[in-house]
């Protein structure tokens, strides 16, 4: 009776937790499991949106359905007109905001004004390619007003129609993706849209202010912000607009410059291909040829003699 008691004997055996049948994954589950597409796993493509954008009507047979694709990186705005095939997507026209310095916009290549200009450049480039530039000139005045391309002359070809592909960005009111859309529409492309997502649209009053949108398109908001900062915080201004100042491009005069940029784009939207230049190390062998035992021995002997001579 004086012997120590085993504490586990009184408690008894612990019951094993039962797993829920709903969570339990059987072999039949794994044998039927289908892996998602690679671009879905990477979070790059919204396949539900893509299916709607590329599915063509049966009565149109093999006619391509064009998409006006807008994408943003940290330093660039990309606008492309693409159609889908079974072999893969085909790009028929593209424009990038890093081309804008050629037309006079030297800095601020990702803002609202740059997105509009890139969309305009893409549209004019595409219409020039298909000889439609003169037929559909688009909108050149009162850029804040909404515009839709119309087919007026029955003898001439219809306007080039495509659909906006926004990708994964949030389609909120005033988003830059709609600035690129506005640029493309003003450039002469027929893209179904309304003014509810442009800058200057009031969600409460359900009205659109054309003057506000035009100010955004011409970079007026950036110029106003730069002026204000230059007066109040000159040090912060120099730091904040360093790239503008390095290019000798005054941000306070952006509104006047953008009008010239739009004119320059309309005059010559074509892409000039750069000549390929051979790199400085062209012809250099990065993988050295194998040496025989005698060659290695001779090289080592030459190195040792050079070291002795230097000593």
Coordinates of C-alpha atoms in Angstrom, one line a residue:
X1 CA 0.0 0.0 0.0
X2 CA 3.0 2.2 0.6
X3 CA 4.2 1.7 -3.1
X4 CA 3.7 4.8 -5.3
X5 CA 0.7 4.7 -7.6
X6 CA 0.9 5.1 -11.3
X7 CA -1.0 8.4 -12.1
X8 CA -1.9 7.2 -15.6
X9 CA -3.7 4.1 -14.3
X10 CA -6.3 6.3 -12.6
X11 CA -6.8 8.6 -15.5
X12 CA -7.1 5.8 -18.0
X13 CA -6.2 5.9 -21.7
X14 CA -6.7 9.2 -23.7
X15 CA -9.2 8.9 -26.4
X16 CA -7.9 9.5 -29.9
X17 CA -9.4 12.5 -31.6
X18 CA -11.8 11.6 -34.4
X19 CA -11.2 13.3 -37.7
X20 CA -14.1 14.9 -39.5
X21 CA -15.2 13.0 -42.6
X22 CA -15.7 16.3 -44.4
X23 CA -12.0 17.2 -44.0
X24 CA -10.7 13.7 -44.8
X25 CA -9.3 13.5 -48.3
X26 CA -9.4 10.1 -49.8
X27 CA -7.3 8.6 -52.6
X28 CA -10.3 9.1 -55.0
X29 CA -10.1 12.9 -54.2
X30 CA -6.4 13.1 -55.1
X31 CA -6.8 10.9 -58.2
X32 CA -9.4 13.4 -59.5
X33 CA -7.7 16.6 -58.4
X34 CA -7.1 19.0 -61.3
X35 CA -4.3 21.5 -61.1
X36 CA -5.2 25.1 -62.0
X37 CA -3.6 26.8 -65.0
X38 CA 0.0 28.1 -64.4
X39 CA -1.0 31.8 -64.9
X40 CA -3.9 31.3 -62.4
X41 CA -1.5 29.8 -59.9
X42 CA 0.9 32.7 -60.3
X43 CA -2.1 35.1 -59.9
X44 CA -1.5 36.8 -63.3
X45 CA -4.6 36.0 -65.3
X46 CA -8.3 36.3 -64.5
X47 CA -9.6 33.4 -66.7
X48 CA -13.3 34.3 -66.1
X49 CA -12.7 37.8 -67.5
X50 CA -10.4 36.4 -70.3
X51 CA -13.0 33.9 -71.5
X52 CA -15.6 36.7 -71.8
X53 CA -13.2 38.9 -73.7
X54 CA -12.0 36.3 -76.2
X55 CA -15.2 34.2 -76.9
X56 CA -16.4 35.1 -80.3
X57 CA -20.0 34.8 -81.6
X58 CA -20.6 31.5 -83.6
X59 CA -22.0 33.4 -86.6
X60 CA -18.8 35.4 -86.9
X61 CA -16.8 32.2 -87.5
X62 CA -13.0 32.9 -87.4
X63 CA -13.2 36.7 -87.2
X64 CA -10.8 37.8 -84.5
X65 CA -12.1 39.5 -81.4
X66 CA -9.7 42.4 -80.6
X67 CA -8.8 43.5 -77.0
X68 CA -7.3 46.8 -76.0
X69 CA -4.9 45.6 -73.3
X70 CA -3.6 48.1 -70.7
X71 CA -0.9 47.2 -68.2
X72 CA 1.2 49.2 -65.7
X73 CA 4.6 48.5 -64.3
X74 CA 6.6 50.7 -61.9
X75 CA 8.2 52.7 -64.7
X76 CA 6.0 52.1 -67.8
X77 CA 2.5 52.1 -69.3
X78 CA 1.9 49.4 -71.9
X79 CA -1.0 49.5 -74.4
X80 CA -1.5 46.7 -76.9
X81 CA -4.2 45.6 -79.3
X82 CA -4.3 41.8 -79.2
X83 CA -6.5 38.9 -80.5
X84 CA -6.5 35.3 -79.3
X85 CA -5.8 32.2 -81.4
X86 CA -5.5 28.5 -80.5
X87 CA -1.8 28.8 -80.9
X88 CA -1.5 31.8 -78.7
X89 CA -2.3 35.5 -78.6
X90 CA -1.2 37.8 -81.5
X91 CA -0.3 41.4 -80.9
X92 CA -1.0 43.7 -83.9
X93 CA 0.0 47.1 -82.3
X94 CA 1.7 48.2 -79.2
X95 CA 2.8 51.5 -77.5
X96 CA 4.8 52.2 -74.4
X97 CA 5.2 55.3 -72.3
X98 CA 9.0 55.1 -72.5
X99 CA 8.5 56.2 -76.1
X100 CA 6.9 59.6 -75.0
X101 CA 10.3 61.4 -74.5
X102 CA 10.6 61.3 -78.3
X103 CA 7.4 63.4 -78.5
X104 CA 8.3 65.9 -75.8
X105 CA 7.2 64.3 -72.5
X106 CA 10.5 63.6 -70.8
X107 CA 9.4 62.6 -67.2
X108 CA 6.4 61.4 -65.3
X109 CA 5.9 58.5 -67.6
X110 CA 3.3 56.6 -65.4
X111 CA 0.9 59.4 -64.4
X112 CA -2.7 60.0 -65.8
X113 CA -1.4 62.3 -68.6
X114 CA 1.2 59.7 -69.7
X115 CA -1.5 56.9 -69.7
X116 CA -3.7 59.0 -72.0
X117 CA -0.8 59.8 -74.3
X118 CA 0.2 56.1 -74.6
X119 CA -3.4 55.1 -75.4
X120 CA -3.5 57.9 -78.1
X121 CA -0.2 56.7 -79.5
X122 CA -1.4 53.1 -79.7
X123 CA -4.6 54.0 -81.5
X124 CA -3.0 56.3 -84.0
X125 CA -0.3 53.7 -84.7
X126 CA -2.8 51.0 -85.3
X127 CA -5.0 53.1 -87.6
X128 CA -1.9 54.2 -89.6
X129 CA -1.0 50.5 -90.0
X130 CA -4.4 49.7 -91.5
X131 CA -4.8 53.0 -93.5
X132 CA -7.7 54.2 -91.4
X133 CA -5.9 57.3 -89.8
X134 CA -7.4 59.8 -92.2
X135 CA -10.9 58.3 -92.1
X136 CA -11.0 58.3 -88.3
X137 CA -9.1 61.2 -86.9
X138 CA -10.7 61.0 -83.5
X139 CA -11.2 63.9 -81.1
X140 CA -8.7 66.8 -81.1
X141 CA -10.6 69.5 -79.1
X142 CA -12.4 69.6 -75.8
X143 CA -10.8 66.4 -74.6
X144 CA -12.8 66.3 -71.4
X145 CA -16.1 65.6 -73.3
X146 CA -17.0 62.0 -73.9
X147 CA -16.5 60.8 -77.5
X148 CA -17.7 57.7 -79.5
X149 CA -16.5 56.9 -83.0
X150 CA -19.3 56.8 -85.5
X151 CA -19.5 55.2 -88.9
X152 CA -20.8 58.0 -91.1
X153 CA -19.8 57.1 -94.7
X154 CA -21.2 53.8 -95.9
X155 CA -18.6 53.6 -98.7
X156 CA -15.7 53.7 -96.2
X157 CA -14.6 50.9 -93.8
X158 CA -16.2 50.8 -90.4
X159 CA -14.2 52.0 -87.3
X160 CA -11.8 49.5 -85.7
X161 CA -13.6 47.9 -82.7
X162 CA -12.0 46.4 -79.7
X163 CA -12.8 45.8 -76.0
X164 CA -10.9 47.1 -73.0
X165 CA -8.9 44.5 -71.1
X166 CA -8.0 45.9 -67.6
X167 CA -6.2 42.7 -66.3
X168 CA -6.2 42.5 -62.5
X169 CA -6.2 46.3 -61.6
X170 CA -9.1 47.7 -59.6
X171 CA -11.5 49.5 -62.0
X172 CA -12.3 52.4 -59.6
X173 CA -13.4 55.9 -60.7
X174 CA -10.4 57.9 -61.9
X175 CA -8.1 54.9 -62.4
X176 CA -5.3 55.4 -64.9
X177 CA -6.5 52.4 -67.0
X178 CA -9.4 54.5 -68.1
X179 CA -7.1 57.4 -69.1
X180 CA -5.5 55.0 -71.6
X181 CA -9.0 54.0 -72.8
X182 CA -9.9 57.7 -73.3
X183 CA -6.7 58.3 -75.2
X184 CA -7.4 55.3 -77.5
X185 CA -11.0 56.5 -78.1
X186 CA -9.9 60.0 -78.8
X187 CA -7.3 58.5 -81.2
X188 CA -10.1 56.9 -83.3
X189 CA -10.7 53.4 -81.9
X190 CA -14.2 52.2 -81.2
X191 CA -14.2 50.9 -77.6
X192 CA -17.6 50.4 -75.8
X193 CA -17.5 52.6 -72.7
X194 CA -19.2 55.4 -70.7
X195 CA -18.0 58.3 -68.7
X196 CA -18.7 56.8 -65.2
X197 CA -15.1 55.8 -64.5
X198 CA -13.3 58.8 -65.9
X199 CA -11.7 61.4 -63.5
X200 CA -14.2 64.1 -62.7
X201 CA -17.2 61.9 -62.4
X202 CA -19.3 62.5 -59.3
X203 CA -20.8 59.3 -57.9
X204 CA -23.3 61.2 -55.7
X205 CA -24.6 63.6 -58.3
X206 CA -24.1 61.1 -61.1
X207 CA -22.7 63.8 -63.3
X208 CA -19.4 64.2 -65.1
X209 CA -17.3 67.4 -65.0
X210 CA -15.5 67.6 -68.4
X211 CA -13.1 70.4 -67.3
X212 CA -11.7 68.2 -64.5
X213 CA -11.1 65.4 -66.9
X214 CA -9.3 67.7 -69.4
X215 CA -7.1 69.0 -66.5
X216 CA -6.1 65.5 -65.6
X217 CA -5.4 64.6 -69.3
X218 CA -3.2 67.6 -69.8
X219 CA -1.3 67.1 -66.5
X220 CA -2.9 70.2 -64.9
X221 CA -3.2 68.5 -61.5
X222 CA 0.5 67.6 -61.5
X223 CA 1.5 71.2 -62.5
X224 CA -0.7 72.6 -59.8
X225 CA 0.8 70.3 -57.2
X226 CA 4.3 71.2 -58.4
X227 CA 3.6 74.9 -58.1
X228 CA 2.2 74.6 -54.6
X229 CA 5.2 72.5 -53.4
X230 CA 7.7 74.8 -55.1
X231 CA 6.4 77.8 -53.1
X232 CA 5.8 76.1 -49.7
X233 CA 8.6 73.4 -49.6
X234 CA 11.3 74.1 -52.2
X235 CA 13.6 71.3 -50.8
X236 CA 10.9 68.7 -51.1
X237 CA 10.0 70.0 -54.6
X238 CA 13.6 69.4 -55.8
X239 CA 13.6 65.9 -54.3
X240 CA 10.1 65.0 -55.5
X241 CA 10.5 66.3 -59.0
X242 CA 14.2 65.3 -59.4
X243 CA 13.7 63.4 -62.6
X244 CA 11.8 66.4 -64.2
X245 CA 14.6 68.8 -63.2
X246 CA 17.3 66.4 -64.4
X247 CA 15.7 66.3 -67.8
X248 CA 15.3 70.2 -67.8
X249 CA 11.6 69.6 -67.9
X250 CA 9.5 72.1 -65.9
X251 CA 6.6 70.3 -64.2
X252 CA 4.7 73.6 -63.6
X253 CA 4.4 74.0 -67.4
X254 CA 3.2 70.5 -68.1
X255 CA -0.3 71.6 -69.3
X256 CA 1.2 73.6 -72.2
X257 CA 3.7 70.8 -73.1
X258 CA 1.0 68.1 -73.3
X259 CA -0.8 69.9 -76.1
X260 CA 2.4 69.8 -78.2
X261 CA 2.9 66.1 -77.2
X262 CA -0.6 65.2 -78.5
X263 CA 0.1 67.0 -81.8
X264 CA 3.5 65.3 -82.2
X265 CA 1.9 61.9 -81.7
X266 CA -0.7 62.6 -84.4
X267 CA 1.9 63.8 -86.8
X268 CA 4.1 60.7 -86.7
X269 CA 2.8 57.7 -84.6
X270 CA 5.0 55.1 -86.4
X271 CA 7.5 53.1 -84.5
X272 CA 11.2 53.5 -85.6
X273 CA 13.2 50.4 -85.1
X274 CA 16.7 50.9 -83.6
X275 CA 19.6 49.5 -85.5
X276 CA 21.1 46.5 -83.8
X277 CA 24.6 47.2 -82.5
X278 CA 27.1 44.4 -81.7
X279 CA 28.1 44.3 -78.0
X280 CA 31.6 45.2 -77.0
X281 CA 32.5 41.6 -76.0
X282 CA 31.1 40.1 -79.2
X283 CA 33.0 36.9 -80.3
X284 CA 34.4 36.4 -76.8
X285 CA 34.5 32.8 -75.7
X286 CA 32.9 32.4 -72.3
X287 CA 33.5 28.7 -72.1
X288 CA 37.2 28.1 -72.6
X289 CA 38.2 25.1 -74.6
X290 CA 39.6 22.0 -72.8
X291 CA 43.4 21.7 -72.6
X292 CA 45.4 18.6 -72.8
X293 CA 47.7 17.4 -70.0
X294 CA 50.8 18.7 -71.8
X295 CA 49.2 22.1 -72.4
X296 CA 48.3 22.5 -68.7
X297 CA 51.8 21.5 -67.7
X298 CA 53.3 24.0 -70.1
X299 CA 51.0 26.8 -68.8
X300 CA 52.0 26.0 -65.2
X301 CA 55.7 26.0 -66.1
X302 CA 55.3 29.4 -67.8
X303 CA 53.5 30.8 -64.7
X304 CA 56.2 29.6 -62.3
X305 CA 58.9 31.1 -64.5
X306 CA 57.0 34.4 -64.6
X307 CA 56.8 34.4 -60.7
X308 CA 60.5 33.7 -60.4
X309 CA 61.4 36.5 -62.8
X310 CA 59.2 38.9 -60.9
X311 CA 60.8 37.9 -57.5

